[in-house]
Each structure stands twice: as structure tokens, then as C-alpha cells.
CSV table of C-alpha atoms and ligand atoms in Angstrom, one decimal:
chain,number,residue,atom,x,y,z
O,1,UNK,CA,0.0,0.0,0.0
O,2,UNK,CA,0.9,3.2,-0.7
O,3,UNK,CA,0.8,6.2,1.8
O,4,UNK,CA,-2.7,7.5,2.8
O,5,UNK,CA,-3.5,10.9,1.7
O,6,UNK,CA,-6.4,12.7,2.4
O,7,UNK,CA,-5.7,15.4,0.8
O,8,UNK,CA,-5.9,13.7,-3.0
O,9,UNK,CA,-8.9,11.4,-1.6
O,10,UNK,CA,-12.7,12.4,-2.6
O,11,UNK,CA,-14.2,13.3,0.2
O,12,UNK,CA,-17.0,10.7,1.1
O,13,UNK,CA,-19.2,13.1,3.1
O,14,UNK,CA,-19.2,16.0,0.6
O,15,UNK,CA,-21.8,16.3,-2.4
O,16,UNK,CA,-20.5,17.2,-5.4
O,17,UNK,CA,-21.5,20.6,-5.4
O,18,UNK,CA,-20.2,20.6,-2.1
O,19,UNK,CA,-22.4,20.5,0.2
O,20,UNK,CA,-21.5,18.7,4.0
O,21,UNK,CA,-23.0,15.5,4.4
O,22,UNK,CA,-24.3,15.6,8.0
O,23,UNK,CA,-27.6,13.9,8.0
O,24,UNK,CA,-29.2,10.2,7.1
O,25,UNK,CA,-31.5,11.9,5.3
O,26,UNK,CA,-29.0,13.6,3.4
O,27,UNK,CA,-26.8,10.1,2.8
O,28,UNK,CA,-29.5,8.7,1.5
O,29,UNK,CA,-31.6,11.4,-0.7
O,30,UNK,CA,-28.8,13.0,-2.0
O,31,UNK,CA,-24.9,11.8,-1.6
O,32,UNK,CA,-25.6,7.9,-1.8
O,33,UNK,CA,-27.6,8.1,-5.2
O,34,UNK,CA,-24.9,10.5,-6.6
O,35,UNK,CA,-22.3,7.8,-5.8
O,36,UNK,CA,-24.4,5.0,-7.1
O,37,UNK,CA,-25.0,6.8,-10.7
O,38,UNK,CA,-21.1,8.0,-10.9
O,39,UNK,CA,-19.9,4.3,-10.2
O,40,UNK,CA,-22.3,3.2,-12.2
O,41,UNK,CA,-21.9,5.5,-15.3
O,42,UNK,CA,-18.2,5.4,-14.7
O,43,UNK,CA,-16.7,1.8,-13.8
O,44,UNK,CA,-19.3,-1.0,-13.7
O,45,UNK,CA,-22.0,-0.2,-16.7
O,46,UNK,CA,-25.7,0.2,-16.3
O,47,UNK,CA,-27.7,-2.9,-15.9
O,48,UNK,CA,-31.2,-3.6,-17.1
O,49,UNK,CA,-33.7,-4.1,-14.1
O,50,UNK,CA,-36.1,-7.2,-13.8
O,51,UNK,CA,-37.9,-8.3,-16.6
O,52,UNK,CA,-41.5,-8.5,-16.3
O,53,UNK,CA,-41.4,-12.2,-18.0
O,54,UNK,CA,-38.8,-13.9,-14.6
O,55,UNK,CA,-40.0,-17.2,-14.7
O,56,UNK,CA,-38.6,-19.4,-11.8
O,57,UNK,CA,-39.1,-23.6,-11.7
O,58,UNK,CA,-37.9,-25.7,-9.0
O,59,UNK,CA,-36.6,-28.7,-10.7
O,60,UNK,CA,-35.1,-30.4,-8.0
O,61,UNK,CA,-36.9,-30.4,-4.6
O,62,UNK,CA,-35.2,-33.1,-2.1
O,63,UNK,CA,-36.5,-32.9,1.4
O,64,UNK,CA,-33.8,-35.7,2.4
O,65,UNK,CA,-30.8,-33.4,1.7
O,66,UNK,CA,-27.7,-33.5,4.0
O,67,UNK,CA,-29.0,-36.8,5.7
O,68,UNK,CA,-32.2,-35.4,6.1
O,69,UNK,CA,-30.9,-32.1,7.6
O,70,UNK,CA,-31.4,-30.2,4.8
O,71,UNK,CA,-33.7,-29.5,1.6
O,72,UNK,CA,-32.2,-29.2,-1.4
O,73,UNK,CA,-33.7,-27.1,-4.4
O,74,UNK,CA,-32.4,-27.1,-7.4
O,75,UNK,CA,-34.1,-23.9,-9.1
O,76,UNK,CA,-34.0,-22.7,-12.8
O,77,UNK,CA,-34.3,-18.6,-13.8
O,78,UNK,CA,-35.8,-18.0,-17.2
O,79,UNK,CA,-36.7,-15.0,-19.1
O,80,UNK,CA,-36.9,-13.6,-22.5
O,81,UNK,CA,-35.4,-10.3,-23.7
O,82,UNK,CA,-35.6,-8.3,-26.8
O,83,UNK,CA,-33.2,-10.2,-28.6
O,84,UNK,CA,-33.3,-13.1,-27.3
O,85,UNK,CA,-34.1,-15.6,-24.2
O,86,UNK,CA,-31.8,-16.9,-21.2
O,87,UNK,CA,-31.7,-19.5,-18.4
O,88,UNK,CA,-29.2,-20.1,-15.5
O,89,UNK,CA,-29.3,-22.3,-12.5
O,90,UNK,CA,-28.4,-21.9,-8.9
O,91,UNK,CA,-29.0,-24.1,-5.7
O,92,UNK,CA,-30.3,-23.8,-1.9
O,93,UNK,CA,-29.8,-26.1,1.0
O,94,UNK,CA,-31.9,-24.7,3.3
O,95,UNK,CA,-31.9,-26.1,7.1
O,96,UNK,CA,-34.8,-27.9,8.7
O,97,UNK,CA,-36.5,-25.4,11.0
O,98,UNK,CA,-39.9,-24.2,11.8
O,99,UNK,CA,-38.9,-20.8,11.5
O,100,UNK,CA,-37.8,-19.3,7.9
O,101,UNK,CA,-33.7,-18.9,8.3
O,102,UNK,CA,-31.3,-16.4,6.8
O,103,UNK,CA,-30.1,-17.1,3.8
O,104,UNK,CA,-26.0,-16.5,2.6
O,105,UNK,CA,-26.1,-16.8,-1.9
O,106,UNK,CA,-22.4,-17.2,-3.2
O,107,UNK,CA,-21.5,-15.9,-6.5
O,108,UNK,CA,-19.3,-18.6,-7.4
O,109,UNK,CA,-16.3,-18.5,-9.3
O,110,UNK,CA,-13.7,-20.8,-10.7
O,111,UNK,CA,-14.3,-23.9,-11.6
O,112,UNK,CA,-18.1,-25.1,-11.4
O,113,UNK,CA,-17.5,-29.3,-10.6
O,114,UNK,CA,-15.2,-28.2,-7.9
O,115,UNK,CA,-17.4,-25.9,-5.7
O,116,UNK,CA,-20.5,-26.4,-6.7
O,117,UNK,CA,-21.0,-30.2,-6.6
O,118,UNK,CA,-24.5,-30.7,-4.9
O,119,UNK,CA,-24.1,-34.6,-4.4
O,120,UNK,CA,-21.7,-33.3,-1.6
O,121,UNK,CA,-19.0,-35.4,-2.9
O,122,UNK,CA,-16.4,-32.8,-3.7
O,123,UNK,CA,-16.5,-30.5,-0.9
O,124,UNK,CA,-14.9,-27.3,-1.7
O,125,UNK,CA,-14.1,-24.6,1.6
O,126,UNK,CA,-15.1,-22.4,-0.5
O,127,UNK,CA,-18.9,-22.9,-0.3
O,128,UNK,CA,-19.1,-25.2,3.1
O,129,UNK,CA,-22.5,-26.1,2.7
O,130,UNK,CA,-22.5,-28.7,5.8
O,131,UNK,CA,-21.0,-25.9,8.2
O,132,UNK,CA,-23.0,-23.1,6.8
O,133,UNK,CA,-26.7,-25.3,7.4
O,134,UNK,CA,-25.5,-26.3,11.0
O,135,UNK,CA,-25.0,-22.8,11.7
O,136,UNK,CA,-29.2,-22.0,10.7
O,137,UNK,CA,-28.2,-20.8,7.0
O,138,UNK,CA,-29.4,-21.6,3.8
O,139,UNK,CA,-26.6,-21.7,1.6
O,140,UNK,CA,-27.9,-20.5,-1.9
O,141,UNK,CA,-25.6,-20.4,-4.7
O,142,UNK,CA,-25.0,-19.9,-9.0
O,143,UNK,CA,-22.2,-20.0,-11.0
O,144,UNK,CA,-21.2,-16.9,-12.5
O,145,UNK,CA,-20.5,-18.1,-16.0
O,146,UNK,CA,-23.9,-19.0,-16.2
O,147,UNK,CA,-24.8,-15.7,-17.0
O,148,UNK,CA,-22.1,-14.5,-18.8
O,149,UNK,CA,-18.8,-16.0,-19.7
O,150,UNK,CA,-15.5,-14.9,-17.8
O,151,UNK,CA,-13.9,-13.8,-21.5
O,152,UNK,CA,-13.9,-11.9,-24.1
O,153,UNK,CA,-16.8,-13.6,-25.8
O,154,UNK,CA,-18.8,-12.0,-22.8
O,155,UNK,CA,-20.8,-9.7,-24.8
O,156,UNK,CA,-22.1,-12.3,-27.6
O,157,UNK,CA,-23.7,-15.1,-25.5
O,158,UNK,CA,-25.3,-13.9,-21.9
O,159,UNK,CA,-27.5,-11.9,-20.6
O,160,UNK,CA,-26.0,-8.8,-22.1
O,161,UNK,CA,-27.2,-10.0,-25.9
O,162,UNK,CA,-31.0,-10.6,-24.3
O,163,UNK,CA,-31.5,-7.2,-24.4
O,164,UNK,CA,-28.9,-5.3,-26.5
O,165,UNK,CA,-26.8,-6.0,-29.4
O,166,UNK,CA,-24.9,-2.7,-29.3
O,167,UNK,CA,-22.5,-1.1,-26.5
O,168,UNK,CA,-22.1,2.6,-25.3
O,169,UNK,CA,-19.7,3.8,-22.9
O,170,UNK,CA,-21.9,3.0,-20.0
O,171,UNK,CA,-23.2,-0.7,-21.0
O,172,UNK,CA,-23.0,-3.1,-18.6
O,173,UNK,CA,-19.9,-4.7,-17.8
O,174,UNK,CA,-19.3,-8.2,-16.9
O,175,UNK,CA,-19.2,-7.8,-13.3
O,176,UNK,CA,-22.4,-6.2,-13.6
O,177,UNK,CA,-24.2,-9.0,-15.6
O,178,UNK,CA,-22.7,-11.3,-12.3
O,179,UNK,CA,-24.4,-8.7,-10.0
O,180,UNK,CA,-27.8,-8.9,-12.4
O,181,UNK,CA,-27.9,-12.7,-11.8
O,182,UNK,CA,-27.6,-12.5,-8.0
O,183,UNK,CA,-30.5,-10.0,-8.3
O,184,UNK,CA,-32.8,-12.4,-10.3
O,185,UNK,CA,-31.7,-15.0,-7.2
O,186,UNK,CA,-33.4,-12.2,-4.8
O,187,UNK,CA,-36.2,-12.0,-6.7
O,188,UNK,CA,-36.4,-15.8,-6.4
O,189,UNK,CA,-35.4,-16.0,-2.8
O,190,UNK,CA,-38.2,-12.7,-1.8
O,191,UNK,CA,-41.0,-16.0,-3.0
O,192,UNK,CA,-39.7,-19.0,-0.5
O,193,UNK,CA,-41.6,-18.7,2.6
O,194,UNK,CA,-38.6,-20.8,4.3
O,195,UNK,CA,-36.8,-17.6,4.0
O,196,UNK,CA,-36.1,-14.9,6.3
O,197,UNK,CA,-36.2,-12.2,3.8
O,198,UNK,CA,-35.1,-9.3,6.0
O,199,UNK,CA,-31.7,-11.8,6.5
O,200,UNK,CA,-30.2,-12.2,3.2
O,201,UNK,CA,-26.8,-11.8,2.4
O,202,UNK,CA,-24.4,-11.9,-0.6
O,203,UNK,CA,-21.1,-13.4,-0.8
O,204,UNK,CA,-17.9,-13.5,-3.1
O,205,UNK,CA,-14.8,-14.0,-3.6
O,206,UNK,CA,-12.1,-12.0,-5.5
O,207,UNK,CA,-14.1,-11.4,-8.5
O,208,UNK,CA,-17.0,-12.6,-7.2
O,209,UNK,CA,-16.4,-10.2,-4.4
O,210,UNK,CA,-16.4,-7.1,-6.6
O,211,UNK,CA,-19.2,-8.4,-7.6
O,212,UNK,CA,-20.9,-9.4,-4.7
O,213,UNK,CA,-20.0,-5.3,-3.4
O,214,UNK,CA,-21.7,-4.5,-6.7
O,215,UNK,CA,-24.5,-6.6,-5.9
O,216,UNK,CA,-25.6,-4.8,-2.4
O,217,UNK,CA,-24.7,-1.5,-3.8
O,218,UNK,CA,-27.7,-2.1,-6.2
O,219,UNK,CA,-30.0,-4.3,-4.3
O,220,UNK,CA,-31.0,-3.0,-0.9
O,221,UNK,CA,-32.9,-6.1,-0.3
O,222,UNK,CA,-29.5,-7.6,0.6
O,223,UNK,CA,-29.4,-6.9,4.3
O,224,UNK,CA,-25.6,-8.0,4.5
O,225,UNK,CA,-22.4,-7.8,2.2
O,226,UNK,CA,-19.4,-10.0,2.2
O,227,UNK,CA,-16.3,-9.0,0.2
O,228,UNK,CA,-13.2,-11.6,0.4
O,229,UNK,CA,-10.0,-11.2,-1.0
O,230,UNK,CA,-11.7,-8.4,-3.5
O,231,UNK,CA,-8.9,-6.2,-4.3
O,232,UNK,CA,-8.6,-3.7,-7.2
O,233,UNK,CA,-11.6,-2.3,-7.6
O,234,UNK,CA,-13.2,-4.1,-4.8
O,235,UNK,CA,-12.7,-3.2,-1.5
O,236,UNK,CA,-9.4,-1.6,-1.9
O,237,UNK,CA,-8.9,2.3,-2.5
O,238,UNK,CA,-7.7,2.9,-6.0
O,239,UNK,CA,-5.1,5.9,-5.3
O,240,UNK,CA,-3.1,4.2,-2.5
O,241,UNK,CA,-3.0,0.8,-4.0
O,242,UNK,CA,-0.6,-1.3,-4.4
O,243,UNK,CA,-0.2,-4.8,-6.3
O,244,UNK,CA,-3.1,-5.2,-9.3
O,245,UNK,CA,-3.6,-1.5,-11.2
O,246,UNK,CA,-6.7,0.0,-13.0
O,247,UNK,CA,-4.3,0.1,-16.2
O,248,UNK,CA,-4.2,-3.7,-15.6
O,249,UNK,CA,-6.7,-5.1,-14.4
O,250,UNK,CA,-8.5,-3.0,-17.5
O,251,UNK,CA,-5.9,-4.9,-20.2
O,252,UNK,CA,-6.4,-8.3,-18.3
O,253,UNK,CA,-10.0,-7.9,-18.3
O,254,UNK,CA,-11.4,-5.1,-20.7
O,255,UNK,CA,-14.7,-7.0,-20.4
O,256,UNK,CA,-15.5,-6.6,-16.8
O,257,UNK,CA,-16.0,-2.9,-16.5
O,258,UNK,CA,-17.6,-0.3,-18.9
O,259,UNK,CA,-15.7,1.5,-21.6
O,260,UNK,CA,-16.0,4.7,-19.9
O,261,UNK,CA,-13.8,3.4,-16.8
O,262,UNK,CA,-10.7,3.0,-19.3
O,263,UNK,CA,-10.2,6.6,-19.4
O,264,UNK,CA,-8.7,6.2,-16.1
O,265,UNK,CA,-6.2,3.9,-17.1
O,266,UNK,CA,-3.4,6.3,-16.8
O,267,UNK,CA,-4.7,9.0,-14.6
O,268,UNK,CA,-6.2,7.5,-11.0
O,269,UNK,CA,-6.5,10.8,-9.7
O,270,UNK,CA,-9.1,11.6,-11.9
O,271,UNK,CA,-11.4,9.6,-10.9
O,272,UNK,CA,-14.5,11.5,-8.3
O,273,UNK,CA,-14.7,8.6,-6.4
O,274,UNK,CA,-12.2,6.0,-4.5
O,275,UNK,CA,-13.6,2.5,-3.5
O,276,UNK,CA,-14.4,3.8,0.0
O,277,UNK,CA,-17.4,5.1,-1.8
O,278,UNK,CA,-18.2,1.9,-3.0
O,279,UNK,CA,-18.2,0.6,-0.2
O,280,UNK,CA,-20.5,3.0,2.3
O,281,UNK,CA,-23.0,2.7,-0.5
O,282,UNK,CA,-23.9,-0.7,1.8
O,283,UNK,CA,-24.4,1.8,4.7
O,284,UNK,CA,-26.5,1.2,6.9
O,285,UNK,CA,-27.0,-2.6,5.8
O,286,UNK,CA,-23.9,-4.5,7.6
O,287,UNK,CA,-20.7,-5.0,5.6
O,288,UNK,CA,-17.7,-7.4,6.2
O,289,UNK,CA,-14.5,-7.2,4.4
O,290,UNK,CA,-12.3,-10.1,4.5
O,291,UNK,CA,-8.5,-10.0,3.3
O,292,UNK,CA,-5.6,-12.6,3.2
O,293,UNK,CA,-2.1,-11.4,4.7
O,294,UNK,CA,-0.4,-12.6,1.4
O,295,UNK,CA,-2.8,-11.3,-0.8
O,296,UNK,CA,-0.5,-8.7,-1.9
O,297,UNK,CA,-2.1,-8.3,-5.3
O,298,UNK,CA,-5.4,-7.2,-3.7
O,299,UNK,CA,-3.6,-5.1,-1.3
O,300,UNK,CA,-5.3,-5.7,2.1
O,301,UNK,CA,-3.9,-2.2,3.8
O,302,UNK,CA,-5.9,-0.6,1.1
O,303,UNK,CA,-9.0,-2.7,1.3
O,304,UNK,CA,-8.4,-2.0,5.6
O,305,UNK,CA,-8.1,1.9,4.7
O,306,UNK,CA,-11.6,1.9,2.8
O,307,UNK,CA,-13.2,-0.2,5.1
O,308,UNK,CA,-12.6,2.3,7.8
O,309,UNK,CA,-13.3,5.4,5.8
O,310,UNK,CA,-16.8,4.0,4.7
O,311,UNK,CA,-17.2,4.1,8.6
O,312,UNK,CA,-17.9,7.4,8.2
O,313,UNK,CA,-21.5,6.9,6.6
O,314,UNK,CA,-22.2,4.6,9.3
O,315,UNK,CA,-21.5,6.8,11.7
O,316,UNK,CA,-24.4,9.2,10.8
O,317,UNK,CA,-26.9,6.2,11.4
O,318,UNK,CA,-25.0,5.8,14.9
O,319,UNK,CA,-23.1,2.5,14.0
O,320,UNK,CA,-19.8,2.1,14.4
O,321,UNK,CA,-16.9,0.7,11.6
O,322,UNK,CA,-13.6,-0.1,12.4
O,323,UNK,CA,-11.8,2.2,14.3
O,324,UNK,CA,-9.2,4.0,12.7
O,325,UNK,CA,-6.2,3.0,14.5
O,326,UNK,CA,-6.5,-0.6,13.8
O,327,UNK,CA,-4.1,-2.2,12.6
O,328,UNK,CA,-5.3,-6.3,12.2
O,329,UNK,CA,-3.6,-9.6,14.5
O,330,UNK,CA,-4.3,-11.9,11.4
O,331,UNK,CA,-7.1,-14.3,12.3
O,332,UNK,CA,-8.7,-12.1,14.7
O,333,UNK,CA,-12.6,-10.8,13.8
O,334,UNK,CA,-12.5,-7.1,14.3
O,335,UNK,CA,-16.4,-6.1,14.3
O,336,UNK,CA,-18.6,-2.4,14.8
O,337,UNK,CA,-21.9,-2.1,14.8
O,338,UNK,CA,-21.8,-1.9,11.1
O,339,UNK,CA,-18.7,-3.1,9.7
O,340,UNK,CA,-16.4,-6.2,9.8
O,341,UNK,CA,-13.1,-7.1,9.0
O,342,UNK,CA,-10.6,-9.7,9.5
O,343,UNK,CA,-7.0,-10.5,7.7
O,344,UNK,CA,-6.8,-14.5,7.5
O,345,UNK,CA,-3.4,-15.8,7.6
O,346,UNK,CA,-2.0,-16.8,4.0
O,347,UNK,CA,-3.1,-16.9,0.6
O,348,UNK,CA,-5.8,-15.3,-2.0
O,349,UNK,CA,-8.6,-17.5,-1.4
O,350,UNK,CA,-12.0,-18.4,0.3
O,351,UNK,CA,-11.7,-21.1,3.1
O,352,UNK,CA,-14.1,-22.4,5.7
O,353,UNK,CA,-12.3,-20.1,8.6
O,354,UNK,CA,-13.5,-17.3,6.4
O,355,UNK,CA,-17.3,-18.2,6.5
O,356,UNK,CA,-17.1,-19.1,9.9
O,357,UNK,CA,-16.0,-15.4,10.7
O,358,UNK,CA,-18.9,-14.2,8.5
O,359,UNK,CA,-21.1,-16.0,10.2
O,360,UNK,CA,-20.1,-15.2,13.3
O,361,UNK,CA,-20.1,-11.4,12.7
O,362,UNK,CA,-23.9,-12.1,11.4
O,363,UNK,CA,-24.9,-14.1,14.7
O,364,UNK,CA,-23.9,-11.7,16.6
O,365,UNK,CA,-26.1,-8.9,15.0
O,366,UNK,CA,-29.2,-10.9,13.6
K,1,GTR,C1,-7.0,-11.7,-10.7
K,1,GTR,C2,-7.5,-10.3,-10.9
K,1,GTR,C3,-8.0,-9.8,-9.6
K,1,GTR,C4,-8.9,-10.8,-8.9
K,1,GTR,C5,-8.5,-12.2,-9.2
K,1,GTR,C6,-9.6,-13.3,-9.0
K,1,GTR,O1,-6.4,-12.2,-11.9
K,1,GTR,O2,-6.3,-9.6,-11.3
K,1,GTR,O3,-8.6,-8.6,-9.8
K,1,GTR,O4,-10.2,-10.6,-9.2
K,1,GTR,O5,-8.1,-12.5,-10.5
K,1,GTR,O6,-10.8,-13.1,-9.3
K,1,GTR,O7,-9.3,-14.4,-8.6
């Protein structure tokens, strides 16, 4: 990480025509909108909303899940756009309870067999179904391929062809079309009465973290955010970062943002936003930012540096972040009101230490 200066960093409680930010009200009629529409117009694209034709069809429905534990659903999302119609998958083992339960979705990357086998035979940590459902959780998850490829190609077959075949500088990205598919889940998950629908929360890893961050920035029905290991354009502030750049992660992966985010390729400072912004835009909805101690691409001082100035929106709903002294013992949960955080020891990655912190931080406050 590079050193911290306020001085160059947009101020997160200022609107742009620079008026204080001193109120909820404020926050959340004026200063969080203007955020939402300058990340949006800026770095991830403008999605479509939900189309008025979301079909959803249970086609698996095994009450016997889990030895009997658990009930599995295997649920399909259809709909049809202007140009054409799409399908994806995604998966719930929801606990046994007479109560509806919260429920934890995973946007799931890497390879699909690996961590998303629902015979339970290959058990990834990455989504630990068993632990999550003995902890009361559903654990809901989709593969994010399955709505639009992790390439190049991304733009000719996914969602982003449904309903447009031509691009302007604030299409939607990639990581937005991810973000539109864990939206469709809500919808799906807003219509299971074994839900707790005021307890639903997202979760992702690197670039399923991004996009998970994306996801509760757009969807306020998510009542909790989990970011691991999300990095550039994640959780980590842009102008103090060190490891992955905007100049590459944009060459490595032109397809994930919008075309108007690559004029910042060469000129951070530009930008009228850092990824503290991104990150209040969860405020007051709780938020927990995970990072790995050898995770030096993702740079976890400068995802800890915008997950304590995002504090700040918190604050004006009287919940506390992280305080800003902190500096993390790896393993150790680090919880406000609002905010979490913890540093595992080790590599980039999602492990079942990392889920058991989440859910910890979500006991505690649910
Ligand atoms: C890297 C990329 C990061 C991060 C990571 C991942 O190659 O540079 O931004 O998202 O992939 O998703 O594993």
C-alpha cells in the first residue's frame, strides 16, 4: 500500500457541489444516489432491471438433503429479452426449522464441478454447505458463468445479448451481468416462505467479491455484504493501491467494466470517487470485508483503509466501523456495529475459517 493521503482522496461526506454531508436523510436522498450513478456510469455499466417475464421452476426439490438435515432445491431462472431468451441455475440447501432462516447466496467462481458439486462429494471450503446449514443458513448459490462468460466472448452469448446488441460507454460490464444474476436470485429468494427475507446476504470471492460489493450496492434487499480477497476495484482504495492497477486489471479484463472506466487507465486521480465510496453505499445494511495477509495483489492495507473510511456513513446512522487506529492480528474478527473485518493468515482465497467469521459477525447482530 501506498501512503494515505487525504488530501488527493474524494471526500465521502461532501456532495458534489459541495455541500457537508451531515444527515441520514442527506446520505441517502442526495450523496448515496450520486455515488451509485457516478460508479455506475463510470466503472461497472448500467444494468437492465427485472424483466417483467422472470420465470422461476424448482426442478429439483429433495427434502432428504444433507442426511435429512437439509432441503435441497435445485431452481432454474428463465426470461426472454428483446433479442433473445436466457436460463441459469443456482442451488439452496436450506436447514430444517420451523422458522424461515437467513439465507447466505455465493456468487461462485472458478471452476463449477469443484465448488458447486450438490451430491456433496467434492467439498470445496469455499462454499461449506454442511457448516453453513449447521450454523441455521441456507446456503444458496450460481455459477457466474452461467450468465455471462468470464472472456472476451462476454458480450455475444449472456445476458448482455437478451437485451442489446450494441454497446455505449456505460453498458454493462461483466461484473455487472454477475451482479444482475444474484438480483434475479433475490427476486427468487423474496418468494420461498422458508426464507427470512429481512436476512439475506451476498457473498464473493475476489471477482465474485467485486461483484458481490456491486450486488448490495444495487440491491438494498440484501441486508448484509461479504467481500473476500476483492482487491482492485473491490474493496481496496484505488489511489493508495498497491499490487493489481486499474491500467491492468483493465488490459487483463477489458470486459469486466464499462468502456468509460478505461479513461482512467493512466490518470487514477481523476477519478470523483475512490472504492471507500463503494463501499458506504452498503451503509446502513452491515458489511464485512475479508482480506488474506499474502494477498498482496489485492492489497489488504488498502482494502483496511476503505473499510474504515466507509465508517464514516455509518457513523451518521449511529453505527460504528472499524476504528481507525487498527491495525489487524491476522485471524482475529474485528467487528462495529456496522462493519467487519478480518485479515486470515496466508493466501488469495476463500476457506471455511473465512465463513465461519462471517457468520459469526452475522450471529452476533441478527
Ligand atoms: C486476478 C485479478 C483480480 C482478482 C482475481 C480473481 O487475476 O487480477 O482482480 O479478481 O483475479 O478473481 O481471482
Amino acid at each position: 500500500m501506498k501512503l494515505f493521503d487525504p488530501g488527493i482522496t474524494p471526500k465521502l461526506l461532501t456532495a458534489l457541489d459541495g455541500t457537508p454531508i451531515t444527515s441520514q436523510e442527506a446520505w441517502a436522498s442526495i450523496r448515496r444516489p450520486e455515488i451509485v450513478e457516478m460508479l455506475t456510469r463510470e466503472v461497472y455499466g448500467a444494468a437492465p432491471g427485472r424483466p417483467d417475464n422472470l420465470r422461476f421452476d424448482t426442478v429439483v426439490n429433495d427434502g432428504d438433503a444433507l442426511e435429512g438435515k437439509a432441503v435441497l432445491k435445485t431452481v432454474t431462472v428463465s426470461f426472454e429479452g428483446p433479442y433473445g431468451s436466457w436460463s441459469f441455475p443456482f442451488w439452496m440447501f436450506t436447514p430444517k426449522h420451523d422458522q424461515p432462516v437467513g439465507a447466505l447466496l455465493l456468487i461462485c467462481i472458478g471452476t463449477k464441478e469443484d465448488k458447486l458439486d450438490i451430491t456433496r462429494k467434492v467439498k470445496s471450503p469455499a462454499w461449506p454447505v454442511e457448516e453453513i446449514v449447521a450454523r441455521g443458513y441456507a446456503a444458496v448459490a450460481f455459477h457466474y458463468e452461467s450468465l455471462a462468460p468470464d472472456n472476451t466472448e462476454c458480450f455475444s452469448h449472456s445476458v448482455h445479448s437478451c437485451f442489446s446488441q450494441q454497446r455505449s460507454g456505460d453498458s454493462w460490464g461483466a461484473i455487472a451481468a454477475w451482479a444482475w444474476g444474484a438480483m434475479r436470485v433475490m427476486d427468487y429468494l423474496q418468494t420461498d416462505p422458508d426464507i427470512n427475507k429481512s436476512r439475506i446476504g451476498v457473498v464473493g470471492h475476489s471477482r465474485g467479491a467485486k461483484t458481490a460489493l456491486l450486488t448490495g450496492m444495487l440491491d438494498t434487499r440484501f441486508s448484509a455484504v461479504f467481500s473476500n480477497n476483492s482487491g482492485c476495484m473491490g474493496a481496496a482504495m484505488t489511489r493508495f493501491k498497491g499490487g493489481e492497477s486499474v491500467a491492468q486489471i483493465n488490459e487483463r479484463f477489458p470486459y469486466w467494466f464499462c468502456q468509460n472506466f478505461r479513461k482512467y487507465d493512466d490518470d487514477v486521480l481523476a477519478m470523483p470517487f475512490d472504492q471507500h465510496m463503494f463501499l458506504a453505499t452498503i451503509a446502513p445494511r452491515l458489511l464485512y470485508v475479508s482480506s488474506a495477509t499474502n494477498d498482496e495483489w489485492a492489497d489488504p492495507d488498502a482494502e483496511l483503509t476503505a473499510v474504515k473510511l466507509a465508517g464514516e456513513a455509518y457513523r451518521l446512522y449511529c453505527m460504528n466501523g472499524i476504528r481507525d487506529t487498527l491495525y489487524p492480528v491476522p485471524d482475529k474478527s474485528y467487528g462495529g456495529a456496522g462493519i467487519g473485518y478480518h485479515r486470515r493468515t496466508g493466501p488469495h482465497g476463500l476457506q471455511v475459517s473465512d465463513w465461519m467469521h462471517f457468520i459469526d459477525f452475522l450471529d452476533a447482530r441478527w
